[in-house]
């Protein structure tokens, strides 16, 4: 689980690209990112779309949310992905991705 501090605009593009490079370098199978914004989600999708299935917890405009990245390795199959909403003053939810 990695919080990439997407709410902080300072050097956001550079920091997000560094996170993407680290994910590739570590050869991760599953990655959970929090504090994602539309701006850094675009960067993540552009950099990692060929290697990962990317699932977003975004349910409304604005704010921040989480992403789940699942490697496109042939031995990993995504069964389903679901956003589970629950009462939250901060608009949070649970992003559940089931794999086998």
CSV table of N, CA and C in Angstrom, one decimal:
chain,number,residue,atom,x,y,z
A,1,UNK,N,0.8,-1.2,0.0
A,1,UNK,CA,0.0,0.0,0.0
A,1,UNK,C,0.9,1.2,0.0
A,2,UNK,N,0.6,2.2,-0.9
A,2,UNK,CA,1.5,3.3,-1.0
A,2,UNK,C,0.6,4.6,-1.1
A,3,UNK,N,0.8,5.6,-0.2
A,3,UNK,CA,0.2,6.8,-0.3
A,3,UNK,C,1.1,7.8,-1.1
A,4,UNK,N,0.6,8.2,-2.3
A,4,UNK,CA,1.5,9.0,-3.1
A,4,UNK,C,1.3,10.5,-2.9
A,5,UNK,N,0.5,10.9,-1.9
A,5,UNK,CA,0.4,12.3,-1.6
A,5,UNK,C,-0.1,13.1,-2.7
A,6,UNK,N,-1.1,12.6,-3.4
A,6,UNK,CA,-1.7,13.3,-4.6
A,6,UNK,C,-2.3,14.6,-4.3
A,7,UNK,N,-2.6,14.9,-3.1
A,7,UNK,CA,-3.3,16.2,-2.7
A,7,UNK,C,-2.2,17.3,-2.7
A,8,UNK,N,-1.0,17.0,-2.7
A,8,UNK,CA,0.1,18.0,-2.7
A,8,UNK,C,0.5,18.2,-4.1
A,9,UNK,N,0.3,19.4,-4.6
A,9,UNK,CA,0.6,19.7,-6.0
A,9,UNK,C,2.1,19.9,-6.3
A,10,UNK,N,2.9,20.1,-5.3
A,10,UNK,CA,4.3,20.3,-5.5
A,10,UNK,C,5.0,19.1,-6.1
A,11,UNK,N,5.5,19.3,-7.3
A,11,UNK,CA,6.3,18.3,-8.1
A,11,UNK,C,5.4,17.0,-8.3
A,12,UNK,N,4.1,17.2,-8.4
A,12,UNK,CA,3.2,16.0,-8.5
A,12,UNK,C,3.6,15.1,-9.7
A,13,UNK,N,3.9,15.7,-10.9
A,13,UNK,CA,4.2,14.9,-12.0
A,13,UNK,C,5.5,14.1,-11.8
A,14,UNK,N,6.5,14.8,-11.3
A,14,UNK,CA,7.8,14.1,-11.0
A,14,UNK,C,7.7,13.0,-10.0
A,15,UNK,N,6.9,13.3,-8.9
A,15,UNK,CA,6.7,12.3,-7.9
A,15,UNK,C,5.9,11.1,-8.4
A,16,UNK,N,4.9,11.3,-9.2
A,16,UNK,CA,4.1,10.2,-9.7
A,16,UNK,C,4.9,9.4,-10.7
A,17,UNK,N,5.7,10.0,-11.6
A,17,UNK,CA,6.5,9.3,-12.5
A,17,UNK,C,7.5,8.4,-11.7
A,18,UNK,N,8.0,8.9,-10.6
A,18,UNK,CA,9.0,8.2,-9.8
A,18,UNK,C,8.3,7.0,-9.2
A,19,UNK,N,7.1,7.1,-8.7
A,19,UNK,CA,6.3,6.0,-8.2
A,19,UNK,C,6.1,4.9,-9.3
A,20,UNK,N,5.8,5.3,-10.5
A,20,UNK,CA,5.6,4.4,-11.6
A,20,UNK,C,6.9,3.7,-11.9
A,21,UNK,N,8.0,4.4,-11.9
A,21,UNK,CA,9.3,3.7,-12.2
A,21,UNK,C,9.6,2.7,-11.1
A,22,UNK,N,9.3,3.0,-9.9
A,22,UNK,CA,9.6,2.1,-8.8
A,22,UNK,C,8.8,0.9,-8.9
A,23,UNK,N,7.5,1.0,-9.3
A,23,UNK,CA,6.6,-0.1,-9.4
A,23,UNK,C,7.2,-1.1,-10.5
A,24,UNK,N,7.6,-0.5,-11.6
A,24,UNK,CA,8.2,-1.3,-12.7
A,24,UNK,C,9.5,-2.0,-12.2
A,25,UNK,N,10.3,-1.2,-11.6
A,25,UNK,CA,11.6,-1.8,-11.1
A,25,UNK,C,11.4,-2.9,-10.1
A,26,UNK,N,10.4,-2.8,-9.3
A,26,UNK,CA,10.2,-3.8,-8.3
A,26,UNK,C,9.4,-5.1,-8.8
A,27,UNK,N,9.0,-5.0,-10.1
A,27,UNK,CA,8.2,-6.0,-10.7
A,27,UNK,C,7.0,-6.5,-9.9
A,28,UNK,N,6.3,-5.5,-9.4
A,28,UNK,CA,5.1,-5.8,-8.5
A,28,UNK,C,4.0,-6.5,-9.3
A,29,UNK,N,3.4,-7.4,-8.5
A,29,UNK,CA,2.2,-8.1,-9.1
A,29,UNK,C,0.9,-7.3,-8.7
A,30,UNK,N,0.9,-6.8,-7.5
A,30,UNK,CA,-0.3,-6.0,-7.1
A,30,UNK,C,0.2,-4.7,-6.4
A,31,UNK,N,-0.5,-3.6,-6.7
A,31,UNK,CA,-0.1,-2.3,-6.1
A,31,UNK,C,-1.4,-1.6,-5.7
A,32,UNK,N,-1.4,-1.1,-4.5
A,32,UNK,CA,-2.6,-0.3,-4.0
A,32,UNK,C,-2.1,1.1,-3.7
A,33,UNK,N,-2.7,2.0,-4.4
A,33,UNK,CA,-2.3,3.4,-4.3
A,33,UNK,C,-3.4,4.3,-3.7
A,34,UNK,N,-3.1,5.1,-2.8
A,34,UNK,CA,-4.1,6.0,-2.2
A,34,UNK,C,-3.7,7.5,-2.4
A,35,UNK,N,-4.7,8.4,-2.2
A,35,UNK,CA,-4.6,9.8,-2.5
A,35,UNK,C,-4.3,10.1,-4.0
A,36,UNK,N,-5.0,9.4,-4.8
A,36,UNK,CA,-4.9,9.6,-6.3
A,36,UNK,C,-5.9,10.7,-6.7
A,37,UNK,N,-5.4,11.5,-7.6
A,37,UNK,CA,-6.3,12.6,-8.2
A,37,UNK,C,-6.3,12.3,-9.7
A,38,UNK,N,-7.2,13.1,-10.4
A,38,UNK,CA,-7.3,12.9,-11.8
A,38,UNK,C,-6.0,13.1,-12.5
A,39,UNK,N,-5.3,14.1,-12.0
A,39,UNK,CA,-4.0,14.4,-12.7
A,39,UNK,C,-3.0,13.3,-12.6
A,40,UNK,N,-2.8,12.8,-11.4
A,40,UNK,CA,-1.8,11.7,-11.3
A,40,UNK,C,-2.3,10.4,-11.8
A,41,UNK,N,-3.6,10.2,-11.8
A,41,UNK,CA,-4.2,8.9,-12.4
A,41,UNK,C,-3.8,8.9,-13.9
A,42,UNK,N,-3.9,10.0,-14.6
A,42,UNK,CA,-3.6,10.1,-16.0
A,42,UNK,C,-2.1,9.7,-16.3
A,43,UNK,N,-1.3,10.2,-15.4
A,43,UNK,CA,0.2,9.8,-15.5
A,43,UNK,C,0.4,8.3,-15.3
A,44,UNK,N,-0.3,7.8,-14.3
A,44,UNK,CA,-0.1,6.4,-13.9
A,44,UNK,C,-0.6,5.5,-15.1
A,45,UNK,N,-1.8,5.9,-15.6
A,45,UNK,CA,-2.4,5.1,-16.7
A,45,UNK,C,-1.4,5.1,-17.9
A,46,UNK,N,-0.9,6.3,-18.3
A,46,UNK,CA,0.0,6.4,-19.4
A,46,UNK,C,1.2,5.6,-19.3
A,47,UNK,N,1.8,5.6,-18.1
A,47,UNK,CA,3.1,4.9,-17.8
A,47,UNK,C,2.9,3.4,-17.6
A,48,UNK,N,1.8,2.9,-17.1
A,48,UNK,CA,1.7,1.5,-16.6
A,48,UNK,C,0.6,0.7,-17.4
A,49,UNK,N,-0.1,1.3,-18.3
A,49,UNK,CA,-1.3,0.6,-18.9
A,49,UNK,C,-0.9,-0.7,-19.7
A,50,UNK,N,0.4,-0.8,-20.1
A,50,UNK,CA,0.8,-2.0,-20.9
A,50,UNK,C,1.1,-3.1,-19.9
A,51,UNK,N,1.4,-2.8,-18.7
A,51,UNK,CA,1.8,-3.8,-17.7
A,51,UNK,C,0.8,-4.2,-16.7
A,52,UNK,N,-0.2,-3.3,-16.5
A,52,UNK,CA,-1.2,-3.5,-15.4
A,52,UNK,C,-2.6,-3.2,-15.8
A,53,UNK,N,-3.5,-4.0,-15.2
A,53,UNK,CA,-4.9,-3.6,-15.3
A,53,UNK,C,-5.1,-2.6,-14.1
A,54,UNK,N,-5.8,-1.5,-14.4
A,54,UNK,CA,-5.9,-0.4,-13.4
A,54,UNK,C,-7.3,-0.2,-13.1
A,55,UNK,N,-7.6,-0.3,-11.8
A,55,UNK,CA,-9.0,-0.2,-11.3
A,55,UNK,C,-9.1,1.1,-10.4
A,56,UNK,N,-10.1,1.9,-10.6
A,56,UNK,CA,-10.2,3.2,-9.9
A,56,UNK,C,-11.3,3.1,-8.9
A,57,UNK,N,-11.1,3.7,-7.7
A,57,UNK,CA,-12.1,3.8,-6.7
A,57,UNK,C,-12.9,5.2,-6.8
A,58,UNK,N,-12.7,5.9,-7.9
A,58,UNK,CA,-13.3,7.2,-8.1
A,58,UNK,C,-14.8,7.0,-8.2
A,59,UNK,N,-15.6,7.8,-7.4
A,59,UNK,CA,-17.1,7.7,-7.6
A,59,UNK,C,-17.7,9.0,-7.8
A,60,UNK,N,-16.9,10.1,-7.7
A,60,UNK,CA,-17.5,11.5,-7.9
A,60,UNK,C,-16.4,12.4,-8.4
A,61,UNK,N,-16.8,13.5,-9.0
A,61,UNK,CA,-15.8,14.5,-9.4
A,61,UNK,C,-15.1,15.2,-8.3
A,62,UNK,N,-13.8,15.5,-8.5
A,62,UNK,CA,-13.0,16.1,-7.5
A,62,UNK,C,-12.5,15.2,-6.4
A,63,UNK,N,-11.9,15.7,-5.4
A,63,UNK,CA,-11.4,14.9,-4.3
A,63,UNK,C,-10.3,13.9,-4.7
A,64,UNK,N,-10.1,12.9,-3.9
A,64,UNK,CA,-9.1,11.9,-4.1
A,64,UNK,C,-9.7,10.5,-3.9
A,65,UNK,N,-8.9,9.5,-4.3
A,65,UNK,CA,-9.5,8.2,-4.3
A,65,UNK,C,-8.3,7.2,-4.4
A,66,UNK,N,-8.6,5.9,-4.5
A,66,UNK,CA,-7.5,4.9,-4.6
A,66,UNK,C,-7.5,4.2,-5.9
A,67,UNK,N,-6.4,3.6,-6.2
A,67,UNK,CA,-6.3,2.7,-7.4
A,67,UNK,C,-5.7,1.4,-7.0
A,68,UNK,N,-6.2,0.3,-7.7
A,68,UNK,CA,-5.6,-1.0,-7.6
A,68,UNK,C,-5.0,-1.3,-8.9
A,69,UNK,N,-3.7,-1.7,-8.9
A,69,UNK,CA,-3.0,-2.2,-10.1
A,69,UNK,C,-2.8,-3.6,-10.0
A,70,UNK,N,-3.2,-4.4,-11.0
A,70,UNK,CA,-2.9,-5.8,-11.1
A,70,UNK,C,-2.1,-6.1,-12.3
A,71,UNK,N,-1.0,-6.8,-12.1
A,71,UNK,CA,-0.1,-7.2,-13.2
A,71,UNK,C,-0.9,-8.0,-14.3
A,72,UNK,N,-0.5,-7.7,-15.5
A,72,UNK,CA,-1.1,-8.5,-16.6
A,72,UNK,C,-0.3,-9.8,-16.9
A,73,UNK,N,0.3,-10.3,-15.9
A,73,UNK,CA,1.0,-11.6,-16.0
A,73,UNK,C,0.0,-12.7,-16.3
A,74,UNK,N,0.3,-13.6,-17.1
A,74,UNK,CA,-0.7,-14.6,-17.5
A,74,UNK,C,-1.2,-15.5,-16.4
A,75,UNK,N,-0.5,-15.6,-15.3
A,75,UNK,CA,-0.9,-16.5,-14.2
A,75,UNK,C,-1.9,-15.7,-13.2
A,76,UNK,N,-2.1,-14.4,-13.5
A,76,UNK,CA,-3.0,-13.7,-12.6
A,76,UNK,C,-4.3,-13.3,-13.4
A,77,UNK,N,-5.4,-13.7,-12.9
A,77,UNK,CA,-6.7,-13.4,-13.5
A,77,UNK,C,-7.6,-12.6,-12.6
A,78,UNK,N,-8.1,-11.5,-13.0
A,78,UNK,CA,-9.0,-10.7,-12.3
A,78,UNK,C,-10.4,-11.3,-12.4
A,79,UNK,N,-11.0,-11.6,-11.2
A,79,UNK,CA,-12.3,-12.2,-11.2
A,79,UNK,C,-13.4,-11.1,-11.3
A,80,UNK,N,-13.2,-10.1,-10.4
A,80,UNK,CA,-14.2,-9.0,-10.4
A,80,UNK,C,-13.6,-7.8,-9.7
A,81,UNK,N,-14.2,-6.7,-9.9
A,81,UNK,CA,-13.7,-5.4,-9.2
A,81,UNK,C,-15.0,-4.7,-8.8
A,82,UNK,N,-15.0,-4.2,-7.5
A,82,UNK,CA,-16.2,-3.6,-7.0
A,82,UNK,C,-15.9,-2.4,-6.1
A,83,UNK,N,-16.6,-1.4,-6.2
A,83,UNK,CA,-16.5,-0.2,-5.3
A,83,UNK,C,-17.6,-0.4,-4.3
A,84,UNK,N,-17.2,-0.5,-3.0
A,84,UNK,CA,-18.2,-0.6,-1.9
A,84,UNK,C,-18.3,0.7,-1.2
A,85,UNK,N,-19.4,1.3,-1.3
A,85,UNK,CA,-19.6,2.6,-0.6
A,85,UNK,C,-20.1,2.3,0.9
A,86,UNK,N,-19.8,3.2,1.7
A,86,UNK,CA,-20.2,3.1,3.1
A,86,UNK,C,-20.3,4.6,3.7
A,87,UNK,N,-21.1,4.8,4.7
A,87,UNK,CA,-21.2,6.1,5.2
A,87,UNK,C,-19.8,6.7,5.7
A,88,UNK,N,-19.5,7.8,5.1
A,88,UNK,CA,-18.2,8.4,5.4
A,88,UNK,C,-18.3,9.9,5.2
A,89,UNK,N,-18.0,10.7,6.2
A,89,UNK,CA,-18.0,12.1,6.1
A,89,UNK,C,-17.0,12.6,5.0
A,90,UNK,N,-15.9,11.9,4.8
A,90,UNK,CA,-14.8,12.2,3.9
A,90,UNK,C,-15.1,11.6,2.5
A,91,UNK,N,-16.2,11.0,2.3
A,91,UNK,CA,-16.5,10.4,1.0
A,91,UNK,C,-15.7,9.2,0.6
A,92,UNK,N,-15.2,8.5,1.5
A,92,UNK,CA,-14.3,7.3,1.2
A,92,UNK,C,-15.2,6.1,0.9
A,93,UNK,N,-14.5,5.1,0.2
A,93,UNK,CA,-15.1,3.9,-0.1
A,93,UNK,C,-14.1,2.8,-0.1
A,94,UNK,N,-14.5,1.6,-0.3
A,94,UNK,CA,-13.6,0.4,-0.4
A,94,UNK,C,-13.5,-0.1,-1.8
A,95,UNK,N,-12.3,-0.2,-2.4
A,95,UNK,CA,-12.1,-0.7,-3.7
A,95,UNK,C,-11.7,-2.1,-3.5
A,96,UNK,N,-12.5,-3.1,-3.9
A,96,UNK,CA,-12.3,-4.5,-3.8
A,96,UNK,C,-12.0,-5.1,-5.1
A,97,UNK,N,-10.8,-5.8,-5.3
A,97,UNK,CA,-10.5,-6.4,-6.5
A,97,UNK,C,-10.1,-7.9,-6.2
A,98,UNK,N,-10.9,-8.8,-6.7
A,98,UNK,CA,-10.7,-10.2,-6.5
A,98,UNK,C,-9.9,-10.8,-7.6
A,99,UNK,N,-8.8,-11.5,-7.3
A,99,UNK,CA,-8.0,-12.2,-8.3
A,99,UNK,C,-7.7,-13.6,-8.0
A,100,UNK,N,-7.3,-14.4,-8.9
A,100,UNK,CA,-6.9,-15.8,-8.7
A,100,UNK,C,-5.7,-16.1,-9.5
